[in-house]
Amino acid sequence: MARLGKFFAVKKQLPEKEFIVLFAILTSLTALSIDAMLPAFPNISRDLNIQDYQHTQWIISALIFGMMFGEIIFGPLSDAIGRKSSILLGVAIYLIGTVMALCADSLWMLLAGRVVQGFGVAGPKIASRALIRDLYQGAPMARIMSYVMVIFILVPMLAPAFGQLIMQLGHWRWIFAALMIQALIASLWLICRQEETLPKDRRLPLEASRLLKSAKFILSRKDVVAYTGIAGLIFGGLMLYLSIAQSIFQDVYQLGDNFPLYFAMMASGSGLANLLNARIVLRVGMRFCVALALILMFSMAGLLSGLSILYSGVPPFWLFIVLGIGMFACLGMVFGNINALAMEPLGKVAGLAAAMISSASSLVAIVAATLMGQFYHFTVTPLAFGFLIFSGLSYLLLRYASHYQHEEQTASDTQ
């Protein structure tokens, strides 16, 4: 009993491994809510009588759309009521949306539930990031985020297989029941073990004038704006892939029930890259890791684009998989660092900063993925060119951010 009581003792800073696992489970709700649904698209289309199969992409977009608005709310809210309360409030809203989606009898009801799900899941996504920023900063924060991202990526790697297994045992609606169980377990774990990291004397009231002043400060940091653009473009590449992955594997390459296996193979590169990033980021720095990843991603996307043109939109599958794993490894390394870079100078307004960065990057991602997704007609070409364009623009933004910080440092040194 004594050991059990000791385990359930609330702590301000958990042991590192437990901390990483807890917040990886909380933040992976977003990715799992997306990826576990991918194998269910054909079943959902049939059960809800969706005539245009392309409309199944809205199941992904609806969650991201709701999340974009939730991020705007939960950022300043986490600065006002605390990180832990914001996470739990978000999970409660997420559970309401999950019940709506589970009971949906039409596409529009399902999409409404997904929007509410997205709004709610923004709570753990944003407040967790601010909580981590309360305890860590700079390269140590990037290291913790990299380890969190490893689990964050490993969970959705297995999510399509999980979703397919559930459908073999029962119905696609059971996927939402499983998401509810994960959310409840993570919430109870948080309540029992993690102490609030934002003391009452450091909380910022929800005042329009203060929020406006803080928002102006955040937007005045041109490097933060550039990093946000990078996060949005790279997230847009991921959204583009997720919206068409099921069709690429099952319609273009005719892989049938092997879709979850190859989906996991593609995502494995991202998990390995985050493990590597966690080991080297303290030595070489976050910007170097991001720059290297973007250059490699651009090169591989360029090669895949050329092969796609050469093979009329359907390059050999083994080439697609090899280059896809490489691009996702680069994507993982960018994700492991870019949010830490954006948050680094914004510790005093971490909640609002996390909200603005995430909502703005989500908006960029939705626009970018939707525009490129319109060109999808059962070929790999839009995906290849999407990654090529997004990584190229991201590298230019990274150079701009580095130039801005160099000028700012020079001006500071001369004063």
Short mmCIF file of C-alpha atoms in Angstrom, two decimals:
data_model
loop_
_atom_site.label_atom_id
_atom_site.label_comp_id
_atom_site.label_asym_id
_atom_site.label_seq_id
_atom_site.Cartn_x
_atom_site.Cartn_y
_atom_site.Cartn_z
CA MET A 1 0.00 0.00 0.00
CA ALA A 2 2.86 2.36 0.82
CA ARG A 3 4.37 1.84 -2.64
CA LEU A 4 0.98 2.38 -4.26
CA GLY A 5 0.48 5.60 -2.32
CA LYS A 6 3.94 6.77 -3.31
CA PHE A 7 3.21 6.12 -6.97
CA PHE A 8 -0.03 8.12 -6.90
CA ALA A 9 1.64 11.04 -5.12
CA VAL A 10 1.29 14.22 -7.18
CA LYS A 11 4.63 15.72 -8.25
CA LYS A 12 5.59 18.97 -9.91
CA GLN A 13 8.20 17.23 -12.04
CA LEU A 14 7.75 13.54 -12.75
CA PRO A 15 10.64 11.18 -13.49
CA GLU A 16 11.70 11.95 -17.05
CA LYS A 17 10.60 8.64 -18.58
CA GLU A 18 7.16 8.77 -16.97
CA PHE A 19 6.79 12.44 -17.95
CA ILE A 20 7.60 11.65 -21.58
CA VAL A 21 5.19 8.71 -21.78
CA LEU A 22 2.32 10.61 -20.12
CA PHE A 23 2.55 13.63 -22.37
CA ALA A 24 3.16 11.53 -25.46
CA ILE A 25 -0.12 9.70 -24.75
CA LEU A 26 -1.94 12.99 -24.20
CA THR A 27 -0.59 14.70 -27.32
CA SER A 28 -0.92 11.56 -29.47
CA LEU A 29 -4.71 11.79 -29.10
CA THR A 30 -4.56 14.16 -32.07
CA ALA A 31 -2.63 11.84 -34.36
CA LEU A 32 -4.53 8.73 -33.24
CA SER A 33 -7.86 10.50 -33.86
CA ILE A 34 -6.71 10.98 -37.45
CA ASP A 35 -4.75 7.85 -38.34
CA ALA A 36 -6.98 5.21 -36.76
CA MET A 37 -9.79 6.39 -39.05
CA LEU A 38 -7.91 5.93 -42.34
CA PRO A 39 -8.73 2.21 -42.91
CA ALA A 40 -12.37 2.95 -42.07
CA PHE A 41 -12.95 5.38 -44.96
CA PRO A 42 -14.53 2.80 -47.32
CA ASN A 43 -16.80 1.48 -44.52
CA ILE A 44 -17.80 4.98 -43.46
CA SER A 45 -18.58 5.90 -47.08
CA ARG A 46 -20.82 2.87 -47.42
CA ASP A 47 -22.58 3.15 -44.05
CA LEU A 48 -23.23 6.89 -44.28
CA ASN A 49 -24.02 6.80 -48.01
CA ILE A 50 -21.24 9.21 -49.04
CA GLN A 51 -21.58 9.47 -52.82
CA ASP A 52 -18.34 11.35 -53.56
CA TYR A 53 -15.46 9.36 -52.06
CA GLN A 54 -13.29 12.50 -52.04
CA HIS A 55 -15.57 13.84 -49.28
CA THR A 56 -14.02 11.33 -46.88
CA GLN A 57 -11.01 13.70 -46.79
CA TRP A 58 -13.29 16.08 -44.86
CA ILE A 59 -13.17 13.64 -41.92
CA ILE A 60 -9.52 14.67 -41.51
CA SER A 61 -9.99 18.34 -42.32
CA ALA A 62 -12.93 18.74 -39.91
CA LEU A 63 -10.83 17.69 -36.92
CA ILE A 64 -7.98 20.03 -37.92
CA PHE A 65 -10.50 22.85 -38.50
CA GLY A 66 -11.95 22.47 -35.00
CA MET A 67 -8.47 22.18 -33.52
CA MET A 68 -7.44 25.46 -35.13
CA PHE A 69 -10.16 27.34 -33.23
CA GLY A 70 -9.58 25.38 -30.03
CA GLU A 71 -5.92 26.37 -30.08
CA ILE A 72 -6.83 30.05 -30.10
CA ILE A 73 -8.96 29.56 -26.96
CA PHE A 74 -6.84 27.13 -24.95
CA GLY A 75 -3.60 29.08 -25.26
CA PRO A 76 -4.63 32.16 -23.25
CA LEU A 77 -6.92 29.97 -21.13
CA SER A 78 -3.95 27.88 -19.98
CA ASP A 79 -2.18 31.11 -18.95
CA ALA A 80 -5.29 32.13 -16.95
CA ILE A 81 -6.49 28.92 -15.25
CA GLY A 82 -3.37 26.76 -15.41
CA ARG A 83 -2.01 24.02 -17.65
CA LYS A 84 -3.56 21.04 -15.87
CA SER A 85 -7.09 22.47 -15.75
CA SER A 86 -6.89 23.40 -19.44
CA ILE A 87 -5.82 19.89 -20.40
CA LEU A 88 -8.69 18.32 -18.45
CA LEU A 89 -11.26 20.77 -19.84
CA GLY A 90 -10.07 20.02 -23.36
CA VAL A 91 -10.34 16.27 -22.79
CA ALA A 92 -13.92 16.71 -21.51
CA ILE A 93 -14.90 18.56 -24.72
CA TYR A 94 -13.04 15.96 -26.78
CA LEU A 95 -15.10 13.20 -25.15
CA ILE A 96 -18.34 15.01 -26.06
CA GLY A 97 -17.23 15.23 -29.70
CA THR A 98 -16.21 11.57 -29.67
CA VAL A 99 -19.68 10.52 -28.48
CA MET A 100 -21.25 12.67 -31.24
CA ALA A 101 -19.07 10.99 -33.89
CA LEU A 102 -19.73 7.52 -32.46
CA CYS A 103 -23.50 8.04 -32.74
CA ALA A 104 -23.46 9.85 -36.12
CA ASP A 105 -25.98 8.66 -38.72
CA SER A 106 -24.88 11.05 -41.49
CA LEU A 107 -21.70 12.57 -42.84
CA TRP A 108 -22.67 16.00 -41.48
CA MET A 109 -23.25 14.64 -37.97
CA LEU A 110 -19.92 12.86 -38.13
CA LEU A 111 -18.17 16.04 -39.29
CA ALA A 112 -19.82 18.03 -36.48
CA GLY A 113 -18.49 15.51 -33.96
CA ARG A 114 -15.04 15.73 -35.53
CA VAL A 115 -15.04 19.53 -35.25
CA VAL A 116 -15.91 19.28 -31.54
CA GLN A 117 -13.26 16.57 -31.13
CA GLY A 118 -10.70 18.87 -32.74
CA PHE A 119 -11.70 21.83 -30.58
CA GLY A 120 -11.33 19.72 -27.44
CA VAL A 121 -8.08 17.98 -28.35
CA ALA A 122 -6.49 21.42 -28.70
CA GLY A 123 -6.56 21.58 -24.88
CA PRO A 124 -4.04 18.79 -24.22
CA LYS A 125 -2.08 19.72 -27.33
CA ILE A 126 -1.54 23.38 -26.41
CA ALA A 127 -1.50 23.23 -22.61
CA SER A 128 0.91 20.26 -22.64
CA ARG A 129 3.33 22.22 -24.80
CA ALA A 130 3.10 25.20 -22.42
CA LEU A 131 3.56 22.88 -19.42
CA ILE A 132 6.70 21.42 -20.95
CA ARG A 133 7.92 24.97 -21.61
CA ASP A 134 7.34 25.76 -17.90
CA LEU A 135 9.81 23.03 -16.95
CA TYR A 136 12.30 23.09 -19.85
CA GLN A 137 13.63 25.54 -22.40
CA GLY A 138 16.02 25.70 -25.36
CA ALA A 139 17.87 22.52 -26.37
CA PRO A 140 16.68 20.52 -23.30
CA MET A 141 13.10 21.30 -24.35
CA ALA A 142 13.89 20.14 -27.88
CA ARG A 143 15.34 16.94 -26.42
CA ILE A 144 12.21 16.24 -24.35
CA MET A 145 9.98 17.10 -27.31
CA SER A 146 11.97 14.73 -29.52
CA TYR A 147 11.39 11.83 -27.13
CA VAL A 148 7.71 12.79 -26.83
CA MET A 149 7.54 12.86 -30.64
CA VAL A 150 9.00 9.32 -30.85
CA ILE A 151 6.02 7.90 -28.94
CA PHE A 152 3.73 10.46 -30.58
CA ILE A 153 4.75 8.97 -33.95
CA LEU A 154 4.95 5.30 -32.90
CA VAL A 155 1.32 5.39 -31.69
CA PRO A 156 -0.15 6.59 -35.03
CA MET A 157 2.24 4.27 -36.90
CA LEU A 158 0.24 1.42 -35.43
CA ALA A 159 -3.08 3.30 -35.51
CA PRO A 160 -4.24 2.11 -38.98
CA ALA A 161 -3.55 -1.50 -37.98
CA PHE A 162 -5.42 -0.84 -34.74
CA GLY A 163 -8.35 0.65 -36.65
CA GLN A 164 -8.41 -2.25 -39.08
CA LEU A 165 -8.30 -4.76 -36.21
CA ILE A 166 -11.26 -3.07 -34.53
CA MET A 167 -13.27 -3.25 -37.76
CA GLN A 168 -12.47 -6.95 -38.09
CA LEU A 169 -13.72 -7.53 -34.55
CA GLY A 170 -16.70 -5.20 -34.74
CA HIS A 171 -17.59 -1.86 -36.30
CA TRP A 172 -15.76 1.33 -37.27
CA ARG A 173 -17.69 3.16 -34.54
CA TRP A 174 -15.76 1.16 -31.96
CA ILE A 175 -12.69 3.18 -32.94
CA PHE A 176 -14.25 6.18 -31.22
CA ALA A 177 -14.91 4.07 -28.11
CA ALA A 178 -11.21 3.17 -28.00
CA LEU A 179 -10.27 6.86 -28.28
CA MET A 180 -12.52 7.62 -25.32
CA ILE A 181 -10.74 4.98 -23.23
CA GLN A 182 -7.31 6.42 -24.07
CA ALA A 183 -8.45 9.95 -23.18
CA LEU A 184 -9.87 8.81 -19.84
CA ILE A 185 -6.74 6.84 -18.88
CA ALA A 186 -4.43 9.75 -19.72
CA SER A 187 -6.63 12.17 -17.76
CA LEU A 188 -6.65 10.01 -14.64
CA TRP A 189 -2.87 9.60 -14.90
CA LEU A 190 -2.46 13.38 -15.15
CA ILE A 191 -4.79 14.02 -12.19
CA CYS A 192 -3.00 11.50 -9.97
CA ARG A 193 0.62 12.26 -10.84
CA GLN A 194 1.31 15.67 -12.41
CA GLU A 195 1.21 18.84 -10.33
CA GLU A 196 0.22 22.18 -11.82
CA THR A 197 3.31 23.98 -13.18
CA LEU A 198 1.86 27.50 -13.39
CA PRO A 199 1.45 29.00 -9.89
CA LYS A 200 -1.52 31.30 -9.28
CA ASP A 201 0.75 34.33 -8.82
CA ARG A 202 2.10 33.84 -12.37
CA ARG A 203 -1.26 33.43 -14.08
CA LEU A 204 -2.44 36.06 -16.52
CA PRO A 205 -6.10 37.13 -16.51
CA LEU A 206 -8.17 36.94 -19.68
CA GLU A 207 -8.03 40.66 -20.48
CA ALA A 208 -8.43 41.83 -24.06
CA SER A 209 -5.83 44.61 -23.69
CA ARG A 210 -3.22 42.23 -22.26
CA LEU A 211 -3.89 39.57 -24.88
CA LEU A 212 -3.61 42.16 -27.65
CA LYS A 213 -0.34 43.46 -26.24
CA SER A 214 1.07 39.93 -25.93
CA ALA A 215 -0.12 39.04 -29.44
CA LYS A 216 1.61 42.12 -30.85
CA PHE A 217 4.82 41.11 -29.09
CA ILE A 218 4.63 37.60 -30.54
CA LEU A 219 3.93 38.89 -34.06
CA SER A 220 6.79 41.40 -33.77
CA ARG A 221 9.20 38.46 -33.61
CA LYS A 222 9.78 37.82 -37.30
CA ASP A 223 11.76 34.69 -36.51
CA VAL A 224 8.76 33.24 -34.64
CA VAL A 225 6.49 34.05 -37.61
CA ALA A 226 8.95 32.31 -39.95
CA TYR A 227 9.19 29.23 -37.74
CA THR A 228 5.38 29.13 -37.58
CA GLY A 229 5.26 29.17 -41.37
CA ILE A 230 7.69 26.26 -41.49
CA ALA A 231 5.60 24.29 -38.99
CA GLY A 232 2.49 24.96 -41.08
CA LEU A 233 4.03 23.94 -44.38
CA ILE A 234 5.53 20.72 -43.00
CA PHE A 235 2.27 19.90 -41.21
CA GLY A 236 0.53 20.59 -44.55
CA GLY A 237 2.70 17.94 -46.17
CA LEU A 238 1.70 15.48 -43.47
CA MET A 239 -2.00 16.37 -43.85
CA LEU A 240 -1.77 15.92 -47.61
CA TYR A 241 -0.27 12.47 -47.15
CA LEU A 242 -2.84 11.43 -44.53
CA SER A 243 -5.76 12.51 -46.68
CA ILE A 244 -4.67 10.38 -49.66
CA ALA A 245 -2.53 7.63 -48.08
CA GLN A 246 -5.33 5.05 -47.97
CA SER A 247 -6.10 5.63 -51.65
CA ILE A 248 -2.41 5.56 -52.70
CA PHE A 249 -1.76 2.23 -51.02
CA GLN A 250 -5.07 0.54 -51.80
CA ASP A 251 -6.18 2.12 -55.11
CA VAL A 252 -2.90 3.09 -56.79
CA TYR A 253 -0.66 0.24 -55.60
CA GLN A 254 -3.47 -2.31 -54.95
CA LEU A 255 -2.12 -3.44 -51.55
CA GLY A 256 -5.49 -4.21 -49.96
CA ASP A 257 -5.32 -5.14 -46.28
CA ASN A 258 -1.53 -4.57 -46.21
CA PHE A 259 -2.17 -0.81 -46.07
CA PRO A 260 -1.49 -0.53 -42.27
CA LEU A 261 1.83 -2.39 -42.64
CA TYR A 262 3.19 -0.05 -45.31
CA PHE A 263 1.74 2.99 -43.56
CA ALA A 264 3.75 2.00 -40.47
CA MET A 265 6.87 1.44 -42.58
CA MET A 266 6.55 4.92 -44.04
CA ALA A 267 6.17 6.52 -40.62
CA SER A 268 9.04 4.53 -39.07
CA GLY A 269 11.57 6.95 -40.53
CA SER A 270 10.07 9.78 -38.51
CA GLY A 271 10.38 7.89 -35.23
CA LEU A 272 14.02 6.98 -35.88
CA ALA A 273 14.82 10.57 -36.83
CA ASN A 274 13.40 11.85 -33.53
CA LEU A 275 15.55 9.38 -31.59
CA LEU A 276 18.60 10.62 -33.50
CA ASN A 277 17.58 14.24 -32.96
CA ALA A 278 17.28 13.73 -29.19
CA ARG A 279 20.86 12.47 -29.13
CA ILE A 280 22.52 15.12 -31.32
CA VAL A 281 20.50 18.32 -30.78
CA LEU A 282 22.43 19.35 -27.67
CA ARG A 283 25.69 19.10 -29.64
CA VAL A 284 24.84 20.57 -33.04
CA GLY A 285 21.86 22.81 -32.27
CA MET A 286 18.24 22.95 -33.37
CA ARG A 287 18.71 25.15 -36.45
CA PHE A 288 21.36 22.88 -37.92
CA CYS A 289 19.07 19.85 -37.51
CA VAL A 290 16.15 21.66 -39.19
CA ALA A 291 18.31 22.97 -42.06
CA LEU A 292 19.81 19.53 -42.75
CA ALA A 293 16.37 17.88 -42.66
CA LEU A 294 14.84 20.41 -45.06
CA ILE A 295 17.69 20.11 -47.56
CA LEU A 296 17.44 16.31 -47.56
CA MET A 297 13.63 16.42 -47.79
CA PHE A 298 13.79 18.80 -50.76
CA SER A 299 16.30 16.54 -52.52
CA MET A 300 14.28 13.36 -52.02
CA ALA A 301 11.00 15.07 -52.94
CA GLY A 302 12.65 16.35 -56.12
CA LEU A 303 13.79 12.84 -57.01
CA LEU A 304 10.32 11.41 -56.34
CA SER A 305 8.76 14.17 -58.46
CA GLY A 306 11.05 13.32 -61.35
CA LEU A 307 10.32 9.60 -61.04
CA SER A 308 6.60 10.32 -60.87
CA ILE A 309 6.74 12.22 -64.14
CA LEU A 310 8.89 9.51 -65.71
CA TYR A 311 6.50 6.70 -64.67
CA SER A 312 3.24 8.56 -65.47
CA GLY A 313 2.43 9.25 -61.84
CA VAL A 314 3.05 5.73 -60.48
CA PRO A 315 6.77 5.10 -59.79
CA PRO A 316 7.88 1.59 -58.72
CA PHE A 317 6.52 0.86 -55.27
CA TRP A 318 9.90 0.10 -53.68
CA LEU A 319 11.22 3.50 -54.80
CA PHE A 320 8.14 5.22 -53.41
CA ILE A 321 8.56 3.47 -50.04
CA VAL A 322 12.32 4.15 -49.76
CA LEU A 323 11.99 7.83 -50.62
CA GLY A 324 8.85 8.11 -48.47
CA ILE A 325 10.65 6.73 -45.41
CA GLY A 326 13.47 9.21 -46.02
CA MET A 327 11.12 12.17 -46.36
CA PHE A 328 9.26 11.20 -43.21
CA ALA A 329 12.55 10.92 -41.33
CA CYS A 330 13.26 14.52 -42.33
CA LEU A 331 9.72 15.54 -41.38
CA GLY A 332 10.21 14.01 -37.93
CA MET A 333 13.44 15.91 -37.35
CA VAL A 334 11.79 19.21 -38.33
CA PHE A 335 8.84 18.58 -35.98
CA GLY A 336 11.24 17.67 -33.17
CA ASN A 337 12.82 21.12 -33.26
CA ILE A 338 10.65 23.72 -34.94
CA ASN A 339 8.17 24.24 -32.08
CA ALA A 340 11.01 24.54 -29.57
CA LEU A 341 12.66 27.15 -31.82
CA ALA A 342 9.42 29.11 -32.09
CA MET A 343 8.70 28.94 -28.34
CA GLU A 344 12.25 29.70 -27.19
CA PRO A 345 11.93 33.53 -26.93
CA LEU A 346 8.31 33.48 -25.68
CA GLY A 347 8.50 31.96 -22.20
CA LYS A 348 6.58 34.79 -20.51
CA VAL A 349 3.53 34.24 -22.74
CA ALA A 350 3.96 30.51 -23.36
CA GLY A 351 0.25 29.65 -23.39
CA LEU A 352 -0.80 32.37 -25.83
CA ALA A 353 2.34 31.78 -27.90
CA ALA A 354 1.63 28.04 -28.20
CA ALA A 355 -1.94 28.88 -29.23
CA MET A 356 -1.01 31.42 -31.89
CA ILE A 357 1.79 29.27 -33.30
CA SER A 358 -0.37 26.14 -33.46
CA SER A 359 -3.52 27.80 -34.82
CA ALA A 360 -1.59 29.74 -37.45
CA SER A 361 0.40 26.68 -38.50
CA SER A 362 -2.84 24.63 -38.65
CA LEU A 363 -4.40 27.25 -40.92
CA VAL A 364 -1.35 27.21 -43.19
CA ALA A 365 -1.48 23.40 -43.20
CA ILE A 366 -5.18 23.23 -44.10
CA VAL A 367 -4.77 25.69 -46.98
CA ALA A 368 -1.60 24.03 -48.30
CA ALA A 369 -2.93 20.46 -48.05
CA THR A 370 -6.33 21.37 -49.52
CA LEU A 371 -4.80 23.16 -52.50
CA MET A 372 -2.44 20.29 -53.32
CA GLY A 373 -5.12 17.69 -52.57
CA GLN A 374 -7.28 19.07 -55.40
CA PHE A 375 -4.70 17.72 -57.86
CA TYR A 376 -4.98 14.14 -56.59
CA HIS A 377 -6.28 11.77 -59.28
CA PHE A 378 -4.87 8.40 -58.22
CA THR A 379 -1.19 9.20 -58.79
CA VAL A 380 1.77 9.96 -56.49
CA THR A 381 2.56 13.21 -58.33
CA PRO A 382 0.66 15.70 -56.09
CA LEU A 383 2.26 14.22 -52.95
CA ALA A 384 5.77 14.41 -54.43
CA PHE A 385 5.38 18.00 -55.65
CA GLY A 386 3.66 18.97 -52.41
CA PHE A 387 6.66 17.91 -50.34
CA LEU A 388 9.01 19.55 -52.86
CA ILE A 389 7.22 22.91 -52.67
CA PHE A 390 6.65 22.84 -48.91
CA SER A 391 10.24 21.91 -48.03
CA GLY A 392 11.67 24.49 -50.45
CA LEU A 393 9.56 27.31 -49.01
CA SER A 394 10.39 26.14 -45.48
CA TYR A 395 14.12 26.34 -46.13
CA LEU A 396 13.75 29.92 -47.39
CA LEU A 397 11.82 30.81 -44.22
CA LEU A 398 14.55 29.22 -42.09
CA ARG A 399 17.20 31.34 -43.80
CA TYR A 400 15.06 34.43 -43.23
CA ALA A 401 14.69 33.62 -39.51
CA SER A 402 18.44 33.09 -39.14
CA HIS A 403 19.15 36.41 -40.88
CA TYR A 404 16.68 38.23 -38.61
CA GLN A 405 18.23 36.76 -35.46
CA HIS A 406 21.74 37.63 -36.68
CA GLU A 407 20.71 41.25 -37.26
CA GLU A 408 18.99 41.39 -33.86
CA GLN A 409 22.10 40.02 -32.13
CA THR A 410 24.33 42.48 -33.97
CA ALA A 411 22.11 45.40 -32.96
CA SER A 412 22.13 44.18 -29.34
CA ASP A 413 25.94 43.92 -29.32
CA THR A 414 26.40 47.47 -30.61
CA GLN A 415 24.17 49.00 -27.91
#
